[in-house]
GROMACS .gro file of C-alpha atoms in nm:
model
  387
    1UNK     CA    1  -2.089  -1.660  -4.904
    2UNK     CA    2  -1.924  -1.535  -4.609
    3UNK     CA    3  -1.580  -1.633  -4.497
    4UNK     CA    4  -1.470  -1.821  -4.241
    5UNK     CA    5  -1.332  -1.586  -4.078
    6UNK     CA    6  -1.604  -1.387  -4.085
    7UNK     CA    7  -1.867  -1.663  -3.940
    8UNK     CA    8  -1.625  -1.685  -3.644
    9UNK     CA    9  -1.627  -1.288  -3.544
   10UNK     CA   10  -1.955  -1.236  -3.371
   11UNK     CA   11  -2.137  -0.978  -3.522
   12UNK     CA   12  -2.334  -0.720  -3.343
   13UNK     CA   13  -2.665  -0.639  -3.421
   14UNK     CA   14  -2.995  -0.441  -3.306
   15UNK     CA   15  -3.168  -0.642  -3.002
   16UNK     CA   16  -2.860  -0.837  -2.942
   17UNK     CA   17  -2.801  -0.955  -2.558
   18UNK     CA   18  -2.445  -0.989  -2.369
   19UNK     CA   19  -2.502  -1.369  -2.360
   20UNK     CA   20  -2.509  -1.404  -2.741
   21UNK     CA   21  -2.189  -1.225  -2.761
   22UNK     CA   22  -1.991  -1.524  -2.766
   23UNK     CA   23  -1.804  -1.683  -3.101
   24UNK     CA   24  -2.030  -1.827  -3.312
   25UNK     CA   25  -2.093  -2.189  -3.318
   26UNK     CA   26  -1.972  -2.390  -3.630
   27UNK     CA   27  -2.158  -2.306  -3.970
   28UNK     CA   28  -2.375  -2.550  -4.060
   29UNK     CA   29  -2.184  -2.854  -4.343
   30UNK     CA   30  -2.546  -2.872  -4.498
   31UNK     CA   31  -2.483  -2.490  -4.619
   32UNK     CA   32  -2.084  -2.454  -4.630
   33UNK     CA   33  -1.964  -2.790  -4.799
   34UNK     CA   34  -1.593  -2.597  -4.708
   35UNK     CA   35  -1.648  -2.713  -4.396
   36UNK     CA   36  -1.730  -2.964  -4.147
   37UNK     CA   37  -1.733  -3.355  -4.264
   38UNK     CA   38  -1.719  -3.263  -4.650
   39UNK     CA   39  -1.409  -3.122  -4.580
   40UNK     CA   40  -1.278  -3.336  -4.332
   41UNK     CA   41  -1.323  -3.632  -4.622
   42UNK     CA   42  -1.136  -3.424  -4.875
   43UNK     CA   43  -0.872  -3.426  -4.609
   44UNK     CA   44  -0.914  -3.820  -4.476
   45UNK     CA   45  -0.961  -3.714  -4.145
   46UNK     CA   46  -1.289  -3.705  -3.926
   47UNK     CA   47  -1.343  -3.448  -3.644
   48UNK     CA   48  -1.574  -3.433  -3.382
   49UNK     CA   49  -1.539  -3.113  -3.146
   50UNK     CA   50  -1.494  -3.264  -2.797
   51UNK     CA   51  -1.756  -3.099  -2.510
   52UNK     CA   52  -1.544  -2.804  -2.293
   53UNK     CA   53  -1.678  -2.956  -2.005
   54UNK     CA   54  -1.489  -3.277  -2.115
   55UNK     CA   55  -1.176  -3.070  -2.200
   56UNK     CA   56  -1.166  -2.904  -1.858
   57UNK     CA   57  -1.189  -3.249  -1.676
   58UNK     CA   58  -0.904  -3.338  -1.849
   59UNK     CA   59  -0.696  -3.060  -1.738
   60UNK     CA   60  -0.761  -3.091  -1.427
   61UNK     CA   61  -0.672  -3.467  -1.446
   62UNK     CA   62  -0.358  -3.356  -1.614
   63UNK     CA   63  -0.302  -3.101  -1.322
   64UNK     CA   64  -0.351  -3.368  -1.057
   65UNK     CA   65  -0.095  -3.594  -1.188
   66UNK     CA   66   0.121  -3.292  -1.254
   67UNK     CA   67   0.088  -3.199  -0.867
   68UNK     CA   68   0.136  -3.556  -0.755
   69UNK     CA   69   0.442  -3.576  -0.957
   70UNK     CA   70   0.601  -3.244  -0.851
   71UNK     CA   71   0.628  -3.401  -0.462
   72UNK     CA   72   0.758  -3.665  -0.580
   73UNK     CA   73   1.075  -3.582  -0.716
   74UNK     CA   74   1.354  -3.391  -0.545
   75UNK     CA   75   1.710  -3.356  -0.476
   76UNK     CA   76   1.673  -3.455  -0.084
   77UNK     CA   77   1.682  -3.775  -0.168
   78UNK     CA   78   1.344  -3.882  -0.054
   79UNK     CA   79   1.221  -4.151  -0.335
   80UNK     CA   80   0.848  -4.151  -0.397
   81UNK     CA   81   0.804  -4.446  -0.209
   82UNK     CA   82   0.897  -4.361   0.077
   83UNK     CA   83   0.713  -4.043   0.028
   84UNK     CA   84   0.369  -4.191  -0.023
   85UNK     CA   85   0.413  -4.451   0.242
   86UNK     CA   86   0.512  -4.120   0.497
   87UNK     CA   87   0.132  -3.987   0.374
   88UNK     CA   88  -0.031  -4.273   0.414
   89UNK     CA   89   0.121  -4.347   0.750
   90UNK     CA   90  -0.017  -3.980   0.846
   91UNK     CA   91  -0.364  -4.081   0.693
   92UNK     CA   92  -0.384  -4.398   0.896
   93UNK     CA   93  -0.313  -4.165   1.217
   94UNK     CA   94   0.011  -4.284   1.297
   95UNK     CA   95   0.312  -4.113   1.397
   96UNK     CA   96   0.608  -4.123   1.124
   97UNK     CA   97   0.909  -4.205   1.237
   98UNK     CA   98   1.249  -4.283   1.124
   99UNK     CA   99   1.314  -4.246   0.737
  100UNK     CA  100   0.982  -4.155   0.698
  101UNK     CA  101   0.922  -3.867   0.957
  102UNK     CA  102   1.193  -3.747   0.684
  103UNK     CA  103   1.033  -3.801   0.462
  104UNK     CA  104   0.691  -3.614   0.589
  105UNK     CA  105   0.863  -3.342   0.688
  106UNK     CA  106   1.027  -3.315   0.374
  107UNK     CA  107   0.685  -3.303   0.178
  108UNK     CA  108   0.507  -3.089   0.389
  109UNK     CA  109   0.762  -2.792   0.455
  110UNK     CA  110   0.942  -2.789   0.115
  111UNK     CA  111   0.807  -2.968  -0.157
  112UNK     CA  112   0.435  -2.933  -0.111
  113UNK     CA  113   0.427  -2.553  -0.065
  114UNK     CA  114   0.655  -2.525  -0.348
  115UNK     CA  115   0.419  -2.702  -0.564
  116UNK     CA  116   0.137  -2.577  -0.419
  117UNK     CA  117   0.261  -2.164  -0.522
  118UNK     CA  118   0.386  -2.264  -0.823
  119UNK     CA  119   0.055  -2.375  -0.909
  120UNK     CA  120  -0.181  -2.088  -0.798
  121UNK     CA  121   0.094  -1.839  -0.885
  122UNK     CA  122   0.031  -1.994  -1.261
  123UNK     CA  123  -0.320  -1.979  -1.195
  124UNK     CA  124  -0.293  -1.627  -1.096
  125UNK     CA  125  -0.123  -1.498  -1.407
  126UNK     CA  126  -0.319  -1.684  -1.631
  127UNK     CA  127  -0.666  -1.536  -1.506
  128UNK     CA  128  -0.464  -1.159  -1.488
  129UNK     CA  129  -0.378  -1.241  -1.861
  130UNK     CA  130  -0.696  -1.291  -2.006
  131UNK     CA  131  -0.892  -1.049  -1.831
  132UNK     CA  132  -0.630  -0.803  -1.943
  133UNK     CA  133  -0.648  -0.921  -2.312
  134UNK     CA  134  -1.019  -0.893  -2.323
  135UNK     CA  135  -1.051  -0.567  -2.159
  136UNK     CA  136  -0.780  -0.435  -2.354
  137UNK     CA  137  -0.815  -0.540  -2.733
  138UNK     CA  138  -0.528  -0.696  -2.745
  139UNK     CA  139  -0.392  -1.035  -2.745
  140UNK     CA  140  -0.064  -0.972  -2.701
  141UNK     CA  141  -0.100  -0.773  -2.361
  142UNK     CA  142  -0.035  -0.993  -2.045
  143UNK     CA  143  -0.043  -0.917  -1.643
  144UNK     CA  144   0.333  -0.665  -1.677
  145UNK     CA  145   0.191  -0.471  -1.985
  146UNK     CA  146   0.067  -0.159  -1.762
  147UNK     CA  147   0.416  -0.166  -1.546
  148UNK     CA  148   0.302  -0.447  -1.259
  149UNK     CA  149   0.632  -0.590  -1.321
  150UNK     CA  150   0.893  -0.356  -1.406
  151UNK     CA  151   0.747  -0.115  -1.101
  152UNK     CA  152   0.767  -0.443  -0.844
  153UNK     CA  153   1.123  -0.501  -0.947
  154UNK     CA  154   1.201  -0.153  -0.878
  155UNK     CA  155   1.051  -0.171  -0.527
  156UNK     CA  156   1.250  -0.486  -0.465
  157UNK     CA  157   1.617  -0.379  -0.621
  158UNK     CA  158   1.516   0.003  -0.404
  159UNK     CA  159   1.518  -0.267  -0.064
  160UNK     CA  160   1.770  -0.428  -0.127
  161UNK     CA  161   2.015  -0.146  -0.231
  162UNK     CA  162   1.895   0.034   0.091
  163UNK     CA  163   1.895  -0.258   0.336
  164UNK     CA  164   2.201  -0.437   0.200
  165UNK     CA  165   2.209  -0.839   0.037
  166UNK     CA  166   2.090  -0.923   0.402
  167UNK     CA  167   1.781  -0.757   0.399
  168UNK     CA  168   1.466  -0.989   0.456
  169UNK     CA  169   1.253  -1.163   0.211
  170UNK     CA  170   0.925  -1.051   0.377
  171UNK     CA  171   1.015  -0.679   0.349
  172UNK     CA  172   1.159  -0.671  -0.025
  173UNK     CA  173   0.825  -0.866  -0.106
  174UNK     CA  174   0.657  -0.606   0.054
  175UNK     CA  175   0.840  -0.327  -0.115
  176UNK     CA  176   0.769  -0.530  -0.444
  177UNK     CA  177   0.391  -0.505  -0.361
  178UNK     CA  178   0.383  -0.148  -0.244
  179UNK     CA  179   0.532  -0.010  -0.559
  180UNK     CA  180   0.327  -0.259  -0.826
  181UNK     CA  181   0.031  -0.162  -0.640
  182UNK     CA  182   0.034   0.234  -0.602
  183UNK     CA  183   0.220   0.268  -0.937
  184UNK     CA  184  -0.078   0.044  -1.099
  185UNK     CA  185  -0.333   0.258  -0.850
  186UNK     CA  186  -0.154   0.566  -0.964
  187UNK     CA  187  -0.220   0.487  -1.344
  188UNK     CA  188  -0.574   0.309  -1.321
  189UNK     CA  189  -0.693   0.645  -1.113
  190UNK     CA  190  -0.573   0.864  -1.441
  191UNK     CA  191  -0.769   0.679  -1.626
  192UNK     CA  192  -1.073   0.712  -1.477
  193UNK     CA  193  -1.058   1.054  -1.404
  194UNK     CA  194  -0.951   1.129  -1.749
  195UNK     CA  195  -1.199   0.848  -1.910
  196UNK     CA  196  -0.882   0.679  -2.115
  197UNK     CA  197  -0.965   0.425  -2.360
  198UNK     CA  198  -0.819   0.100  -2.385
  199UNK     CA  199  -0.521   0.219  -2.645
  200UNK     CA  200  -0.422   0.488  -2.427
  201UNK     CA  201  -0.414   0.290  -2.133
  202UNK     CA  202  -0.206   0.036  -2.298
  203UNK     CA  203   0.077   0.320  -2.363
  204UNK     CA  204   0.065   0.463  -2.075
  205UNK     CA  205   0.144   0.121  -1.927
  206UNK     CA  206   0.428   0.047  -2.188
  207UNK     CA  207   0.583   0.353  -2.136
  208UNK     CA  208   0.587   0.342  -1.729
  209UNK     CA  209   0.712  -0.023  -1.818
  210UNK     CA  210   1.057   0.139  -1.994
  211UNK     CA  211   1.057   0.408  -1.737
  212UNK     CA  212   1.093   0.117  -1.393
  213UNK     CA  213   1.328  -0.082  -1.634
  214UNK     CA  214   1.569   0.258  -1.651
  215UNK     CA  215   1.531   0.307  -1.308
  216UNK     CA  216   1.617  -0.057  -1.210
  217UNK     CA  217   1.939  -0.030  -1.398
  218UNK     CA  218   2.000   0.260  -1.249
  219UNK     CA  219   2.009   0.144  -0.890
  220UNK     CA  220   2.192  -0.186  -1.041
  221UNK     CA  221   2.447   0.017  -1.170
  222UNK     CA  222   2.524   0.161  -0.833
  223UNK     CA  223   2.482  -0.178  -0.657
  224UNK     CA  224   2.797  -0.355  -0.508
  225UNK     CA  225   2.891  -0.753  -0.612
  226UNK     CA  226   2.644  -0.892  -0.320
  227UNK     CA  227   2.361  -0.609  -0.378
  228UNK     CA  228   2.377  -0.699  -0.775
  229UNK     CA  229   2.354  -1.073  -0.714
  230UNK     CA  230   2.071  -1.053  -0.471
  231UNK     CA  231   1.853  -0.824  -0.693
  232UNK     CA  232   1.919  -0.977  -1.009
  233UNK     CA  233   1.849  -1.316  -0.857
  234UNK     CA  234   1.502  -1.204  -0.729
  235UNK     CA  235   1.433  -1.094  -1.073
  236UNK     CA  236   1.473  -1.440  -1.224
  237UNK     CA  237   1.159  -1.530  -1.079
  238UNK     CA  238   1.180  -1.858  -0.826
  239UNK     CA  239   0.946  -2.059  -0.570
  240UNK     CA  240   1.261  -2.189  -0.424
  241UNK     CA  241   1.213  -2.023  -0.069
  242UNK     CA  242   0.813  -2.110  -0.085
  243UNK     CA  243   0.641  -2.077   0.257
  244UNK     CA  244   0.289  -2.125   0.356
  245UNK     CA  245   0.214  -1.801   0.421
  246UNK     CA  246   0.300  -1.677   0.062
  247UNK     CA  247   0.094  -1.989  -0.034
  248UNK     CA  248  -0.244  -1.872   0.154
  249UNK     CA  249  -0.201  -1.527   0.031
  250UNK     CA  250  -0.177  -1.641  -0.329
  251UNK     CA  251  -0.448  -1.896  -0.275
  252UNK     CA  252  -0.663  -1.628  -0.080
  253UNK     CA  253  -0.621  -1.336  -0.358
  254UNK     CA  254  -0.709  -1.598  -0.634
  255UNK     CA  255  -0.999  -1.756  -0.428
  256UNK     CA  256  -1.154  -1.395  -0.442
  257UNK     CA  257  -1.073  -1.270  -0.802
  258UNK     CA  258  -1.207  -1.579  -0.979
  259UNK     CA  259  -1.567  -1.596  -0.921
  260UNK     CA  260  -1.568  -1.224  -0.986
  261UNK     CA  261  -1.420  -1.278  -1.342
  262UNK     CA  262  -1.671  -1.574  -1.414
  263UNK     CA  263  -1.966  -1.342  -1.264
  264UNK     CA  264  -1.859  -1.099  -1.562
  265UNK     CA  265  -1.746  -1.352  -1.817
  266UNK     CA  266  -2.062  -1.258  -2.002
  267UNK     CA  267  -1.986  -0.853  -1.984
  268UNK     CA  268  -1.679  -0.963  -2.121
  269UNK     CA  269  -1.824  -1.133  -2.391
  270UNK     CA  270  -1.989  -0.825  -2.458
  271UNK     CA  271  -1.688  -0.571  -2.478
  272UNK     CA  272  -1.454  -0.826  -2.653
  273UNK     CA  273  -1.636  -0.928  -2.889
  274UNK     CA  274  -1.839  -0.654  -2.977
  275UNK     CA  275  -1.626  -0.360  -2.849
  276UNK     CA  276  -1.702  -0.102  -2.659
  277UNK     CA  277  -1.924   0.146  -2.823
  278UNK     CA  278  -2.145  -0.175  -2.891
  279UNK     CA  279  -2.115  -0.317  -2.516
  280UNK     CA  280  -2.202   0.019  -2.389
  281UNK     CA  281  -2.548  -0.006  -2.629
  282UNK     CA  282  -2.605  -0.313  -2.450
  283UNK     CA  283  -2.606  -0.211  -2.089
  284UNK     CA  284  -2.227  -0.259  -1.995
  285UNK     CA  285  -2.057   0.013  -1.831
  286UNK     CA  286  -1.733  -0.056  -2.048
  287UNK     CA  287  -1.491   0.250  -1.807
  288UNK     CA  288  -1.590   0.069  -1.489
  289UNK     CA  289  -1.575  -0.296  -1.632
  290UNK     CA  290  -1.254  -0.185  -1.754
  291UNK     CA  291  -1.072  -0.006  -1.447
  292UNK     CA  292  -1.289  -0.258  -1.205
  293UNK     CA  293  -1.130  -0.594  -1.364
  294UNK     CA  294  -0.786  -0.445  -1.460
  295UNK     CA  295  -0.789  -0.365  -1.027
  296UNK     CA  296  -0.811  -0.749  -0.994
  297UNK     CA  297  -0.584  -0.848  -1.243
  298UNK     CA  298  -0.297  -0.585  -1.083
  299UNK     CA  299  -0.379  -0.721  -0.739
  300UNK     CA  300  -0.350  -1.049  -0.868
  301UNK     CA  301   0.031  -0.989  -1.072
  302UNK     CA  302   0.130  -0.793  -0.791
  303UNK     CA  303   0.086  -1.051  -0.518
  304UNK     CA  304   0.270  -1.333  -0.742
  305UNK     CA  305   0.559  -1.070  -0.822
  306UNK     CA  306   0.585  -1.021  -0.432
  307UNK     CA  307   0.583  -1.394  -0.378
  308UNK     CA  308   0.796  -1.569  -0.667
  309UNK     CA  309   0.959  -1.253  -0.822
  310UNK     CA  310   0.954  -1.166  -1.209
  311UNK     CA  311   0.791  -1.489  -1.383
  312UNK     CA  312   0.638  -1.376  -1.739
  313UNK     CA  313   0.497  -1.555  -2.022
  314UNK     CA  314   0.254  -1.734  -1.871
  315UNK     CA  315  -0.019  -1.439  -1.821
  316UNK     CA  316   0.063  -1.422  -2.179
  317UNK     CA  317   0.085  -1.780  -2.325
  318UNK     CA  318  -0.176  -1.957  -2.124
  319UNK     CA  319  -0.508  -1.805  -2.246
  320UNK     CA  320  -0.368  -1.830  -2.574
  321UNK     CA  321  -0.337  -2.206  -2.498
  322UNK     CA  322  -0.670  -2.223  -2.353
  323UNK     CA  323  -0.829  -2.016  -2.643
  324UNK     CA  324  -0.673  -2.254  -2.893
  325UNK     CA  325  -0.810  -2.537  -2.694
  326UNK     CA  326  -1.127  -2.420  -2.605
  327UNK     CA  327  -1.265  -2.080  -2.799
  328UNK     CA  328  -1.290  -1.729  -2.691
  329UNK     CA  329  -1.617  -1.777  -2.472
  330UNK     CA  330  -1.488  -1.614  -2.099
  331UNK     CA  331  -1.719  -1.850  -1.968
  332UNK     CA  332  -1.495  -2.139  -2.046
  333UNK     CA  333  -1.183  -1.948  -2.121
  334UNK     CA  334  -1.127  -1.828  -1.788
  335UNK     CA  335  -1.128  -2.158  -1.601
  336UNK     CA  336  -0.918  -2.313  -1.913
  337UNK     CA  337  -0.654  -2.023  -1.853
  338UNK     CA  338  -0.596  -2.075  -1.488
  339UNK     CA  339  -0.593  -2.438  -1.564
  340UNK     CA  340  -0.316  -2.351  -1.808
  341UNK     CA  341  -0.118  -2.135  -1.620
  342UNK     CA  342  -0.132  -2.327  -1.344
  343UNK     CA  343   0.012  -2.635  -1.521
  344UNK     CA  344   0.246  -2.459  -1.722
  345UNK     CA  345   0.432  -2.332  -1.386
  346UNK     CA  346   0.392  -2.624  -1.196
  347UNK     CA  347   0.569  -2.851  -1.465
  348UNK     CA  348   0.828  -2.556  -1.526
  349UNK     CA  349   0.921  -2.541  -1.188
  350UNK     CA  350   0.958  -2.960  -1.212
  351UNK     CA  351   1.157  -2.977  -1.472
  352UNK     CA  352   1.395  -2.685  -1.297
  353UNK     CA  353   1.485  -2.831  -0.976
  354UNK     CA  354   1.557  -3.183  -1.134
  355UNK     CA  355   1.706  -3.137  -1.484
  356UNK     CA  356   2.057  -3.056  -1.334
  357UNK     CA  357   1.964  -3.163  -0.943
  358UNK     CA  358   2.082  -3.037  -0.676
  359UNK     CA  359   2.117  -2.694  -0.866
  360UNK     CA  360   1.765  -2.547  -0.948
  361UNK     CA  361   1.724  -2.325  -1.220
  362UNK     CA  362   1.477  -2.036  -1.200
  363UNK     CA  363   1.098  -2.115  -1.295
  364UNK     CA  364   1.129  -1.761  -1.488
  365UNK     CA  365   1.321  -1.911  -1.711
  366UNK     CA  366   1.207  -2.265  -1.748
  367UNK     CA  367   0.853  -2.125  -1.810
  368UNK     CA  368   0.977  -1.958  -2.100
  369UNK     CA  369   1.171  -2.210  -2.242
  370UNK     CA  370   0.902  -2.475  -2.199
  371UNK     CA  371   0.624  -2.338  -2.300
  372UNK     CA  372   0.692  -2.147  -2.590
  373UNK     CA  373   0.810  -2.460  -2.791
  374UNK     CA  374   0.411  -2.585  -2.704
  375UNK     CA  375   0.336  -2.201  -2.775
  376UNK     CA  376   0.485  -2.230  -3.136
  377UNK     CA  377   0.328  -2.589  -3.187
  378UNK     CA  378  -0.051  -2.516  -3.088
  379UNK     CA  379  -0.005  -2.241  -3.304
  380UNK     CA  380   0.133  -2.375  -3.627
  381UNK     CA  381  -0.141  -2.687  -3.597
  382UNK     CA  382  -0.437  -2.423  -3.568
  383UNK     CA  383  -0.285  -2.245  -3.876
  384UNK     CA  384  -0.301  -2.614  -4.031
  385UNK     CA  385  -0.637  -2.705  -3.904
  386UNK     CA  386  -0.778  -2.366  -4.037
  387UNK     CA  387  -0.625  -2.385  -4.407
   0.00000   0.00000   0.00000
């Protein structure tokens, strides 16, 4: 009798389509009493696996609330109240005034745009993350593996040190961008030329990653005290100075690369699960999948790096919290991911600018220290569930 383990790797055989690459569905209690409700009765539990459709709903309940929350709270001392009764005085078509033209003016230029980046920025990540640990064979890749990051932090500490501390946020963004983006261009091209697999890609990318990390400290070392504070502070990773122009760019980058990564969820499917040699058997052209949906997911880093700064983890926790919750089908797993992601930032950046209010404290680092606690527990209860 097969394994567990084995029942839940989709297995590749003769006349098999993309669309049946996708983990196999439960085994059957009636022919594996090790599983299912014979099991669950040895244990005194009873499961029943609750729809994805259901699951999504829920996060984006969950999101909602999280969103509603997030404008909320604050350190201008704007209560919700008076918040929501400044909205709702909009809604009705009058003019706020007094406390709560405040009030309004509070929610729409500082709080809402915060929240609103924080979110797709998450979103972002997320979707870069899984498309990257598909395409790559490896789970623990996310959006900085092939140098996004440490080559956008370069660009922005190379600004800075050349403009001085005062130099503007739009143009060390831009510098951010430029660099991620031809440095990611620059490696992507190689391998297409060259016709690099996946492992090879992945060290060429980890070894450009140490390279941008020497040359940051480089230009850090030379830095004065302003210079240093202003680049290491834009590598924390922050929403703090959110605008709604780095909001529709986000929003706008995501809006595009989404539907393309559901179009190919099943290709994905395909090269995932069955790997390459098999996906190319099928019909999938695995090199231009590859270089094709690694593009987005660079795009995609490299406009949140040029936004927010340096925020990891989530392009690397959230599918992994979406897979856990949902399976390894890409045609659930990548809205579940940007659900994820999305969340995870938008609470991190919460809890940052009102644990210790008025200080904030970078999302870069709340992210990390919120989610891998949840990281560690979804984890340890699917090790459970699966013994």
């Amino acid at each position: 009798m097969a394994s567990t383990l084995d029942r839940a790797r989709p297995a590749y055989r003769p006349g098999t389509r993309p669309d049946d690459l996708a983990p196999d569905p439960a085994p059957d209690p009636a022919s594996d009493p090790s599983v299912g409700p014979a099991r669950d009765r040895a244990h005194g539990t009873s499961r029943r696996r609750v729809p994805a459709a259901v699951v999504l709903l829920i996060g984006v309940a969950l999101t909602l609330v999280a969103l509603a929350v997030s404008v909320s709270v604050g350190a201008a001392g704007v209560g919700p109240a008076t918040m929501w009764r400044a909205v709702q005085a909009v809604a009705l078509g009058h003019e706020p005034t007094g406390d709560l033209a405040s009030a309004y003016a509070v929610l729409t230029g500082l709080r809402l745009p915060r929240a609103v980046l924080a979110l797709t920025a998450g979103a972002s990540l997320a979707l870069a993350g899984v498309l990257m640990q598909a395409l790559l064979h490896n789970p623990l890749v996310s959006p900085f593996t092939l140098g996004v990051s440490p080559a956008a932090a370069f660009g922005a500490a190379a600004a800075i040190l050349v403009l001085g501390p005062s130099a503007s946020g739009g143009v060390v963004a831009l510098a951010a961008f430029s660099v991620a983006l031809g440095v990611s261009g620059a490696l992507l091209g190689v391998s297409a030329a060259r016709g690099l697999g996946a492992a090879t890609l992945l060290l060429l990318g980890i070894a450009l990653t140490q390279l941008f990390e020497a040359l940051t400290s480089a230009l850090q070392f030379t830095a004065d005290e302003n210079t240093l504070q202003r680049i290491v502070r834009w590598t924390f990773g922050s929403v703090n100075e959110a605008r709604w122009t780095d909001v529709g760019l986000v929003a706008l980058v995501l809006a595009v690369a989404a539907p393309v990564a559901l179009w190919f969820a099943v290709r994905l499917n395909a090269v995932a699960f069955a790997g390459d040699d098999a996906a190319t058997s099928l019909g999938v052209h695995v090199p231009a999948l590859r270089v094709g949906l690694i593009t987005v997911s660079v795009l995609l880093a490299a406009v949140v790096v040029s936004t927010c700064g340096i925020i990891g983890f989530v392009g690397l926790v959230a599918p992994h919290i979406a897979r856990l919750a949902l399976g390894a089908d890409h045609r659930v797993l990548i809205p579940a991911s940007m659900i994820a992601g999305g969340l995870l930032l938008l609470v991190s950046d919460t809890i940052g600018r009102t644990i210790i209010a008025p200080a904030v404290v970078p999302v870069g680092i709340v992210v990390a220290v919120v989610g891998a606690p949840v990281f560690i527990q979804l984890v340890l209860r699917r090790r459970r569930a699966a013994a």
